Short mmCIF file of C-alpha atoms in Angstrom, two decimals:
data_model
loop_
_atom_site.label_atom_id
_atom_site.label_comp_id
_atom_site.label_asym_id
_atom_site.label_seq_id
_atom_site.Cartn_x
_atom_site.Cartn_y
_atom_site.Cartn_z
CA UNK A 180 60.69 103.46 48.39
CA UNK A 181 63.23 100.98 49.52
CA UNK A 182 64.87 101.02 53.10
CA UNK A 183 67.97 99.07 54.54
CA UNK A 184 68.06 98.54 57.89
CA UNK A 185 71.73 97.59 59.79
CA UNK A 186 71.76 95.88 63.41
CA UNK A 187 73.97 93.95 65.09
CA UNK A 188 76.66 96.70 66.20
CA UNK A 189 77.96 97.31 69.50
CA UNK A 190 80.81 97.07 71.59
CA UNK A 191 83.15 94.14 71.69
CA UNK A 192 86.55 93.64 73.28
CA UNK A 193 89.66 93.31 70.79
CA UNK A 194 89.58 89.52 69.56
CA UNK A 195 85.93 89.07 69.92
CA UNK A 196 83.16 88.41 67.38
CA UNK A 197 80.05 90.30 66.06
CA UNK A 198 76.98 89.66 63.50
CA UNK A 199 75.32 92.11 61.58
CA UNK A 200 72.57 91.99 59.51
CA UNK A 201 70.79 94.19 56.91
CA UNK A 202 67.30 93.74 55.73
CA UNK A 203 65.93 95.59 52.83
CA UNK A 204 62.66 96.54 52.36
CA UNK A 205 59.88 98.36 50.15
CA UNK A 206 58.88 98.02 46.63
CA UNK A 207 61.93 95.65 45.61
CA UNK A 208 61.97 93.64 42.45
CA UNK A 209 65.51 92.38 42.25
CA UNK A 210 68.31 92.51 44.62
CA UNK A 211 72.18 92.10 42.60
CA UNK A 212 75.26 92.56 44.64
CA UNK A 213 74.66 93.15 48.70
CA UNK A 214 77.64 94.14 50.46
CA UNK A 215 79.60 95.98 54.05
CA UNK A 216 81.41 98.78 53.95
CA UNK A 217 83.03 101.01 56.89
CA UNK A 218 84.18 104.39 58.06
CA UNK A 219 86.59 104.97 60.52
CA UNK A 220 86.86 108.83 61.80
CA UNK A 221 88.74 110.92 60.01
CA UNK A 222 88.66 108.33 57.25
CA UNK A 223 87.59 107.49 53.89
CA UNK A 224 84.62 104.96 53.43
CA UNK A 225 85.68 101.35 52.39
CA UNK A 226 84.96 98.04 51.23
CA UNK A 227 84.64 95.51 53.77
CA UNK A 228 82.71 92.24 51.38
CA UNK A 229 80.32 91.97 48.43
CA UNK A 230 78.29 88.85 47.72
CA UNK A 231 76.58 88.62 44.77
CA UNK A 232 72.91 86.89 44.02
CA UNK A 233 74.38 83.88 43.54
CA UNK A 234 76.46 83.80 46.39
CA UNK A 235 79.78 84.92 45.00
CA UNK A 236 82.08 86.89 47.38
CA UNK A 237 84.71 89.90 47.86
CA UNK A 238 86.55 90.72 50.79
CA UNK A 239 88.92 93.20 51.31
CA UNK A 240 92.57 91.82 51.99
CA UNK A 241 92.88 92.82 55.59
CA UNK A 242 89.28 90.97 56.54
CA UNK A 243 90.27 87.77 54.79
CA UNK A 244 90.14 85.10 56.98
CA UNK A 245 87.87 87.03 59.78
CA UNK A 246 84.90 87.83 58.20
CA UNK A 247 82.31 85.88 56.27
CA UNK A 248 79.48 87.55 54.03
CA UNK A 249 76.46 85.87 53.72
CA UNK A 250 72.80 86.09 52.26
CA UNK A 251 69.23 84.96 52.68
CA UNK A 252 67.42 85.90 49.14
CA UNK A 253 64.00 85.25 50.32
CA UNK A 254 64.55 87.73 52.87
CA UNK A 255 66.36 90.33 51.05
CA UNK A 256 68.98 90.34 53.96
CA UNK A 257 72.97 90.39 54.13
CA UNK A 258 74.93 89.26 56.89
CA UNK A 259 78.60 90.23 58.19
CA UNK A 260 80.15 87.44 60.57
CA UNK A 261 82.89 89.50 62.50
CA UNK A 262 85.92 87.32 64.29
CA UNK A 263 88.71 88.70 65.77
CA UNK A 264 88.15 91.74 65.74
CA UNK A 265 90.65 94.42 65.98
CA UNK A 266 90.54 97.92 67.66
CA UNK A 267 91.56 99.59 64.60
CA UNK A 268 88.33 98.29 62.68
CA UNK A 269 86.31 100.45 65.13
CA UNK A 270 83.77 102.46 62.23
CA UNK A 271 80.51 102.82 61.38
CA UNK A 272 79.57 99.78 59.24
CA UNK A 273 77.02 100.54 56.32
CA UNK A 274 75.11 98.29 54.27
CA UNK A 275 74.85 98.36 50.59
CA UNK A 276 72.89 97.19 47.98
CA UNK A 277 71.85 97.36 43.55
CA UNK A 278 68.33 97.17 43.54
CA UNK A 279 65.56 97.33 40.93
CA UNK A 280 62.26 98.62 41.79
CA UNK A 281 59.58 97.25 40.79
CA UNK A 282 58.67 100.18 37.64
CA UNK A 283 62.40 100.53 37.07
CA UNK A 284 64.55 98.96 34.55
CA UNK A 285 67.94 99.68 36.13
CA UNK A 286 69.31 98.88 39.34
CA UNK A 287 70.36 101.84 41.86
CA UNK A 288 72.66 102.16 44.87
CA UNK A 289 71.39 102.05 48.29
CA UNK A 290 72.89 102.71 51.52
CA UNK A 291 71.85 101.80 55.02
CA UNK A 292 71.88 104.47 57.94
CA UNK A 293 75.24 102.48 59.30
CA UNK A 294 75.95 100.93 62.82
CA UNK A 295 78.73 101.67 64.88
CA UNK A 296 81.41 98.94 65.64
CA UNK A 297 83.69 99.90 68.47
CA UNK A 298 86.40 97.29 69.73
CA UNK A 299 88.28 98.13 72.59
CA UNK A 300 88.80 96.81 75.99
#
């Protein structure tokens, strides 16, 4: 089994900063692209940033500038450096990531059980 495990939400006032972080766990063999994605109510889930295993990045155009992805290898964790932040990126924040298991030839999608982010003042 693997498991992903989000912390780091909260509540912040509008400009503010947060950190989350995501550590996987179980019966991993090798970890691809790790990456944030959000939810706002009422809304469709979407791509926040991706960083690969070699430390290539994604971010979506409207977190540019804000945010910075980053990534510890050796301990299968992912984190989200939040600045700025804006009421309207209020969501649930989920963690994702392509793993192999160790048995398994193919890597799989998994999904973290999401933190809520809530700026406002």
């Amino acid at each position: 089994q693997v498991q992903l495990v989000e912390s780091g939400g909260g509540l912040v006032q509008p400009g503010g900063s947060l950190r989350l972080s995501c550590a996987a766990s179980g019966s991993i063999f090798s970890i691809n692209a790790m990456g944030w994605y959000r939810q706002a109510p009422g809304k469709q889930r979407e791509l926040v940033a991706t960083i690969t295993s070699y430390g290539s990045t994604n971010y979506a155009d409207s977190v540019k500038g804000r945010f910075t992805i980053s990534r510890d290898n050796a301990k299968n964790t992912v984190y989200l450096q939040m600045n700025s932040l804006k009421p309207e990126e209020t969501a649930v924040y989920y963690c994702n990531a392509q793993i192999i298991r160790y048995g398994f030839r193919s890597y799989n999608d998994y999904w973290g059980q999401g933190t809520q982010v809530t700026v406002s003042s």
